[in-house]
Short mmCIF file of C-alpha atoms in Angstrom, two decimals:
data_model
loop_
_atom_site.label_atom_id
_atom_site.label_comp_id
_atom_site.label_asym_id
_atom_site.label_seq_id
_atom_site.Cartn_x
_atom_site.Cartn_y
_atom_site.Cartn_z
CA MET A 200 -13.95 -39.69 -4.44
CA GLY A 201 -14.71 -40.00 -1.00
CA GLU A 202 -15.88 -36.66 -0.92
CA ARG A 203 -18.99 -35.61 1.20
CA GLN A 204 -20.75 -32.47 1.88
CA LEU A 205 -21.81 -31.11 5.51
CA ASN A 206 -23.58 -28.30 6.95
CA ALA A 207 -22.00 -26.48 9.63
CA GLN A 208 -22.61 -23.46 11.60
CA THR A 209 -19.67 -20.98 12.11
CA ARG A 210 -18.84 -20.11 15.80
CA ASN A 211 -15.78 -18.17 15.37
CA VAL A 212 -13.66 -16.97 12.18
CA SER A 213 -10.82 -15.13 11.68
CA SER A 214 -8.20 -14.68 8.56
CA ASN A 215 -6.27 -17.64 9.61
CA GLY A 216 -8.96 -20.12 10.78
CA VAL A 217 -12.55 -20.81 11.55
CA LEU A 218 -14.27 -22.70 14.14
CA PHE A 219 -17.26 -24.67 12.69
CA GLU A 220 -19.84 -26.71 14.94
CA LEU A 221 -21.47 -29.53 13.01
CA GLU A 222 -22.92 -33.10 13.40
CA LYS A 223 -20.18 -35.45 12.14
CA SER A 224 -16.80 -35.66 13.06
CA LEU A 225 -13.95 -34.56 10.81
CA LYS A 226 -10.17 -36.08 10.62
CA VAL A 227 -7.81 -34.08 12.05
CA GLY A 228 -5.25 -33.20 9.03
CA GLN A 229 -7.93 -33.88 6.71
CA ASN A 230 -8.27 -31.06 3.71
CA ILE A 231 -11.45 -29.42 3.58
CA ASP A 232 -13.40 -26.84 0.83
CA PHE A 233 -15.77 -24.78 2.93
CA SER A 234 -17.87 -21.55 2.02
CA LEU A 235 -18.22 -18.82 4.54
CA GLN A 236 -21.79 -17.06 4.29
CA MET A 237 -21.64 -13.47 5.52
CA PRO A 238 -24.84 -11.33 5.60
CA GLY A 239 -24.91 -8.80 2.65
CA GLY A 240 -26.53 -6.16 4.57
CA VAL A 241 -23.21 -5.49 6.71
CA PHE A 242 -21.56 -5.01 3.30
CA GLY A 243 -24.11 -3.08 1.53
CA THR A 244 -24.57 -5.99 -1.04
CA PRO A 245 -27.82 -6.98 -2.32
CA ARG A 246 -26.73 -10.72 -1.75
CA ASP A 247 -25.07 -12.19 1.02
CA VAL A 248 -21.38 -12.48 0.66
CA MET A 249 -20.00 -15.87 0.02
CA VAL A 250 -16.32 -16.73 0.48
CA ARG A 251 -15.02 -20.24 -0.69
CA CYS A 252 -12.13 -21.37 1.43
CA HIS A 253 -9.63 -24.34 1.71
CA GLY A 254 -8.01 -25.15 4.72
CA ARG A 255 -7.03 -28.28 6.99
CA VAL A 256 -8.74 -29.63 10.05
CA VAL A 257 -6.60 -29.10 13.06
CA ARG A 258 -8.88 -30.04 16.02
CA CYS A 259 -12.17 -31.94 16.43
CA SER A 260 -13.90 -32.48 19.54
CA LEU A 261 -17.45 -33.65 20.81
CA SER A 262 -18.98 -31.19 22.71
CA GLN A 263 -22.73 -31.01 24.10
CA GLY A 264 -23.86 -33.75 21.45
CA GLN A 265 -22.16 -31.62 18.74
CA TYR A 266 -18.82 -31.81 17.16
CA GLN A 267 -16.56 -28.57 16.99
CA ALA A 268 -14.04 -28.47 14.51
CA ALA A 269 -11.31 -25.81 13.86
CA ALA A 270 -9.74 -25.80 10.50
CA THR A 271 -7.12 -23.23 8.94
CA ILE A 272 -7.87 -21.30 6.20
CA ASP A 273 -4.92 -21.62 3.83
CA GLY A 274 -6.73 -19.99 0.54
CA TYR A 275 -10.05 -18.30 -0.20
CA GLN A 276 -11.73 -16.48 -2.83
CA PHE A 277 -14.79 -14.23 -2.91
CA VAL A 278 -17.71 -15.76 -5.11
CA GLN A 279 -18.31 -13.29 -7.89
CA GLN A 280 -21.97 -12.10 -7.59
CA MET B 201 39.59 25.61 -20.28
CA LEU B 202 36.69 22.98 -20.97
CA PRO B 203 33.17 24.22 -19.68
CA VAL B 204 32.34 21.94 -16.81
CA MET B 205 29.44 20.44 -18.51
CA ASP B 206 31.65 18.96 -21.32
CA ILE B 207 33.69 16.62 -18.74
CA LEU B 208 30.91 15.24 -17.19
CA ASP B 209 30.32 11.50 -18.07
CA ASP B 210 26.76 11.07 -19.23
CA SER B 211 26.91 7.43 -18.46
CA PRO B 212 23.53 5.99 -17.24
CA GLU B 213 24.80 3.20 -15.61
CA SER B 214 24.82 2.50 -11.87
CA GLU B 215 28.59 2.84 -10.36
CA ILE B 216 29.58 6.30 -11.38
CA GLN B 217 32.11 8.30 -9.52
CA ASP B 218 35.04 6.64 -7.97
CA GLY B 219 37.51 7.99 -5.19
CA PRO B 220 36.77 8.82 -1.76
CA VAL B 221 34.17 11.03 -0.81
CA LYS B 222 35.05 13.89 1.50
CA PRO B 223 33.50 14.03 4.96
CA GLY B 224 30.34 15.94 5.26
CA THR B 225 29.53 15.38 1.50
CA ILE B 226 25.86 14.37 0.76
CA ARG B 227 25.76 10.82 -1.08
CA ILE B 228 22.66 10.55 -3.12
CA ILE B 229 21.23 7.94 -5.10
CA LEU B 230 19.33 8.74 -8.15
CA ALA B 231 16.69 6.33 -9.18
CA ASP B 232 14.31 7.19 -12.14
CA SER B 233 13.31 5.07 -14.87
CA GLN B 234 14.14 7.75 -17.55
CA THR B 235 17.78 7.91 -18.34
CA ILE B 236 17.77 11.40 -19.48
CA TYR B 237 16.14 12.86 -16.45
CA ARG B 238 18.89 10.93 -14.41
CA VAL B 239 21.51 12.48 -16.50
CA GLY B 240 20.34 15.79 -16.27
CA ILE B 241 19.85 15.57 -12.25
CA ARG B 242 23.50 14.32 -12.02
CA LYS B 243 24.57 17.22 -13.95
CA ILE B 244 22.82 19.39 -11.50
CA PHE B 245 24.44 18.03 -8.61
CA ALA B 246 27.99 17.80 -10.37
CA LEU B 247 28.03 21.42 -9.98
CA GLU B 248 27.75 21.40 -6.02
CA ASP B 249 30.95 20.59 -4.12
CA ASP B 250 28.91 19.12 -1.24
CA ILE B 251 26.52 16.54 -3.32
CA ARG B 252 27.95 13.42 -4.88
CA VAL B 253 25.96 11.01 -6.98
CA VAL B 254 27.14 7.65 -5.81
CA ALA B 255 24.91 5.30 -7.89
CA GLN B 256 21.76 5.27 -10.26
CA ALA B 257 18.91 3.12 -10.57
CA GLU B 258 16.21 2.66 -13.17
CA SER B 259 13.90 0.29 -11.18
CA PHE B 260 13.03 -0.50 -7.62
CA GLU B 261 15.09 -3.66 -7.83
CA SER B 262 18.09 -1.77 -9.17
CA LEU B 263 17.48 0.94 -6.21
CA ARG B 264 17.69 -1.78 -3.51
CA ALA B 265 20.88 -3.31 -5.30
CA ALA B 266 22.19 0.46 -5.34
CA LEU B 267 21.37 0.77 -1.64
CA ASP B 268 23.39 -2.30 -0.88
CA ARG B 269 26.54 -1.48 -3.01
CA SER B 270 26.78 2.28 -1.86
CA PRO B 271 25.78 3.89 1.37
CA ALA B 272 23.95 6.87 0.73
CA ASP B 273 22.57 9.71 2.75
CA VAL B 274 19.61 10.46 0.27
CA ALA B 275 17.96 8.67 -2.34
CA LEU B 276 15.93 10.79 -4.99
CA VAL B 277 13.29 8.23 -6.37
CA GLU B 278 10.71 8.49 -9.13
CA GLY B 279 7.38 8.09 -7.84
CA SER B 280 6.15 5.54 -10.04
CA LEU B 281 9.05 3.39 -9.11
CA LEU B 282 7.40 2.91 -6.01
CA THR B 283 3.57 2.15 -6.90
CA ALA B 284 4.14 -1.57 -8.21
CA THR B 285 5.64 -2.54 -5.01
CA PRO B 286 3.43 -2.88 -1.92
CA ASN B 287 5.04 -1.45 1.12
CA ALA B 288 8.15 -0.11 -1.15
CA ILE B 289 8.87 2.56 1.11
CA PRO B 290 9.01 0.44 4.48
CA GLU B 291 11.12 -2.03 2.67
CA LEU B 292 13.75 0.53 1.77
CA LEU B 293 13.72 2.09 4.79
CA ARG B 294 14.16 -1.36 6.42
CA GLN B 295 17.09 -2.10 4.44
CA ALA B 296 18.87 1.17 4.62
CA PRO B 297 17.12 2.92 7.92
CA ASN B 298 19.36 5.95 7.68
CA VAL B 299 18.81 6.95 4.13
CA LYS B 300 16.51 9.87 3.65
CA LEU B 301 14.03 9.48 0.79
CA ILE B 302 12.75 12.17 -1.63
CA VAL B 303 9.95 11.08 -3.85
CA GLN B 304 9.64 13.05 -7.30
CA ALA B 305 5.99 12.85 -8.56
CA VAL B 306 3.80 14.02 -11.25
CA ALA B 307 1.03 14.61 -9.37
CA THR B 308 -0.31 13.60 -5.85
CA ASP B 309 -3.50 13.56 -4.17
CA GLU B 310 -4.24 13.98 -0.67
CA GLY B 311 -4.40 10.37 0.16
CA GLN B 312 -0.86 9.44 -1.76
CA THR B 313 0.61 12.64 0.03
CA VAL B 314 -0.24 11.71 3.53
CA ASP B 315 0.46 8.00 2.83
CA LEU B 316 4.09 8.67 1.55
CA TYR B 317 4.75 10.95 4.53
CA ARG B 318 3.41 8.71 6.82
CA ARG B 319 5.56 5.80 5.57
CA GLY B 320 8.74 7.75 6.06
CA VAL B 321 9.11 9.92 3.17
CA ARG B 322 11.31 13.17 4.15
CA GLY B 323 10.08 15.10 0.84
CA ILE B 324 8.04 15.27 -2.18
CA ILE B 325 8.86 17.31 -5.18
CA SER B 326 7.49 17.72 -8.54
CA ARG B 327 9.14 16.74 -11.64
CA SER B 328 9.36 20.14 -12.66
CA ILE B 329 11.44 21.22 -9.83
CA SER B 330 14.07 24.17 -10.69
CA PRO B 331 17.52 23.10 -10.22
CA ASP B 332 17.98 25.54 -7.26
CA LEU B 333 15.24 24.47 -5.51
CA LEU B 334 16.16 20.66 -5.89
CA VAL B 335 19.70 21.36 -4.41
CA ARG B 336 18.33 23.36 -1.67
CA CYS B 337 15.89 20.37 -0.89
CA VAL B 338 18.39 17.71 -0.77
CA ARG B 339 20.44 20.18 1.66
CA ARG B 340 17.76 20.65 3.88
CA ILE B 341 16.58 16.97 3.77
CA HIS B 342 20.08 15.72 4.53
CA GLU B 343 20.21 18.38 7.66
CA GLY B 344 17.26 16.45 8.85
CA GLU B 345 14.17 18.64 7.68
CA THR B 346 11.23 17.55 6.26
CA TRP B 347 10.40 19.14 2.89
CA ILE B 348 6.94 19.98 2.33
CA ASP B 349 4.67 22.38 0.60
CA ASN B 350 1.64 24.37 2.06
CA GLN B 351 -1.12 22.19 0.62
CA SER B 352 0.72 19.09 1.92
CA VAL B 353 1.32 20.30 5.48
CA ASN B 354 -2.73 20.80 5.72
CA TRP B 355 -3.41 17.35 4.26
CA VAL B 356 -0.75 15.62 6.53
CA ILE B 357 -2.10 17.86 10.02
CA GLU B 358 -5.65 16.92 8.97
CA ALA B 359 -4.44 13.17 8.69
CA TYR B 360 -2.96 13.42 12.08
CA ARG B 361 -5.78 15.09 13.69
CA ALA B 362 -8.21 12.72 12.30
CA GLN B 363 -5.95 9.76 14.02
CA ALA B 364 -5.72 11.68 17.27
CA ALA B 365 -9.34 12.00 17.41
CA ALA B 366 -9.89 8.14 16.47
CA LEU B 367 -7.33 7.33 19.54
CA VAL B 368 -9.20 9.52 22.29
CA SER B 369 -12.26 8.01 21.12
CA PRO B 370 -12.18 4.23 21.45
CA ARG B 371 -15.76 3.49 20.23
CA SER B 372 -15.21 5.42 17.21
CA GLN B 373 -14.49 3.40 14.07
CA PRO B 374 -12.26 4.67 11.23
CA ARG B 375 -14.12 6.77 8.82
CA LEU B 376 -14.50 5.42 5.31
CA SER B 377 -15.47 7.80 2.59
CA PRO B 378 -18.25 6.87 0.05
CA LYS B 379 -15.73 5.74 -2.50
CA GLU B 380 -13.87 3.47 0.17
CA MET B 381 -17.24 2.02 0.89
CA ALA B 382 -18.23 1.22 -2.74
CA ILE B 383 -14.67 -0.14 -3.16
CA ILE B 384 -15.44 -2.56 -0.03
CA ALA B 385 -18.82 -3.69 -1.45
CA CYS B 386 -17.37 -4.23 -4.88
CA ILE B 387 -14.64 -6.69 -3.29
CA THR B 388 -17.06 -8.54 -1.21
CA GLN B 389 -18.94 -9.08 -4.16
CA GLY B 390 -15.89 -10.92 -5.58
CA LYS B 391 -14.81 -8.27 -8.23
CA ARG B 392 -11.15 -7.94 -9.18
CA ASN B 393 -9.22 -4.50 -9.06
CA LYS B 394 -9.76 -4.27 -12.66
CA GLU B 395 -13.37 -4.79 -12.44
CA ILE B 396 -13.73 -2.35 -9.45
CA ALA B 397 -11.69 0.03 -11.84
CA PHE B 398 -14.17 -0.38 -14.57
CA GLN B 399 -17.19 -0.24 -12.37
CA LEU B 400 -16.12 3.04 -10.72
CA GLY B 401 -14.54 4.85 -13.91
CA THR B 402 -11.13 4.75 -12.71
CA THR B 403 -7.36 2.95 -13.07
CA GLU B 404 -6.47 -0.28 -11.14
CA GLN B 405 -3.67 1.61 -9.87
CA VAL B 406 -5.88 4.28 -8.32
CA ILE B 407 -8.25 1.08 -6.81
CA LYS B 408 -4.91 -0.37 -5.37
CA ASN B 409 -3.77 2.98 -3.71
CA TYR B 410 -7.39 3.00 -2.34
CA LEU B 411 -7.16 -0.43 -1.02
CA ARG B 412 -3.99 0.29 0.66
CA LYS B 413 -5.31 3.09 2.31
CA ILE B 414 -8.29 1.58 3.50
CA TYR B 415 -6.10 -1.37 4.73
CA ASP B 416 -4.19 0.96 6.87
CA LYS B 417 -7.15 2.92 8.14
CA LEU B 418 -8.47 -0.52 9.42
CA GLY B 419 -5.41 -2.18 10.45
CA VAL B 420 -6.22 -5.24 8.10
CA SER B 421 -3.80 -6.87 5.63
CA ASP B 422 -5.99 -8.63 3.00
CA ARG B 423 -9.46 -9.01 1.34
CA LEU B 424 -10.60 -11.66 3.90
CA GLU B 425 -9.53 -9.58 7.22
CA LEU B 426 -11.36 -6.55 5.58
CA ALA B 427 -14.53 -8.52 4.93
CA LEU B 428 -14.36 -9.92 8.69
CA TYR B 429 -13.41 -6.68 9.92
CA CYS B 430 -16.82 -5.10 8.33
CA LEU B 431 -18.81 -8.16 9.80
CA HIS B 432 -17.37 -7.42 13.32
CA ASN B 433 -17.77 -3.70 13.30
CA LYS B 434 -21.25 -3.53 11.44
CA ILE B 435 -20.39 -1.31 8.80
CA ILE B 436 -23.67 -1.22 7.22
CA GLN B 437 -25.07 0.44 4.45
CA THR B 438 -28.20 0.02 2.80
CA ASP B 439 -28.27 -1.41 -0.78
CA ALA B 440 -29.80 1.98 -2.03
CA ASP B 441 -27.06 4.22 -0.30
CA GLU B 442 -24.35 1.96 -1.91
CA GLU B 443 -25.91 1.74 -5.41
CA ALA B 444 -26.38 5.72 -5.09
CA ALA B 445 -22.61 5.93 -4.11
CA VAL B 446 -21.43 3.67 -6.85
CA LYS B 447 -23.65 5.44 -9.36
CA LYS B 448 -22.28 8.89 -8.11
CA LEU B 449 -18.85 8.01 -8.22
CA ALA B 450 -18.92 6.40 -11.64
CA ALA B 451 -20.52 9.65 -12.98
CA ARG B 452 -17.67 11.63 -11.94
#
């Protein structure tokens, strides 16, 4: 209930957190589930690598018409190919 | 007069010899999952005036407890007690910085050997070592020496050479073997260690060992960091290369 899905562009990522660019704002403190897509060519895998993560929004601001949201990565799982 | 062996207590329990330890005596803890092994080694050391077994342990946890209870100079540890706990050796050395670790292993390969010495082990010996050699090993290590065979010396020197070469060449990346690359590819495909082991025709423990080595080489601590490292450093391998590597390794 109240769940919505958004597309976002990853700007920066570490094992602790991620910075997204997206068109809608996210509420600070909100728990989110997101997937990181990484190019398979880098890993020598036939398909892109997908990592499902969950975390919490720690910052969200408007910059040049786009929202930038920083979120923690509290847990993750590689999607089985 | 009774023969010496008959008056020894065969109790496998941890606290064993009471009474003050003479200055200069080497205090040793025996950690081995097999009671018969501990009893046998204890008998070997009982014949030496300068070596006193101060505690015994049958698991990693009981070894840690023994280190807390009984100050020791040397711990003689069965290698398999260390494999189930990540960072077992650094943990032990954090707990007891002055204790010198000797690992008894059935067999060690290059990676394991280098890893053990790098993590702070002072000596690796075979499970079938002769009593005389074992006693000599304990004395040498207690004196501050490292006990290492010729083959292991070469492995360790090569590892340090490779490390030094990487340090003087900042652009160079740690070299990953085809097997390590294959394991990374499997991880990013979401495979678990057990599945990777099955695919590469080996055991889960071997995969864990490889992973630890990969993490050490790249300076990462988990699978996501590993993936991000590969992403940022463009560790590229074509599909054909990767498939060939996996097939080649699985065929071994």
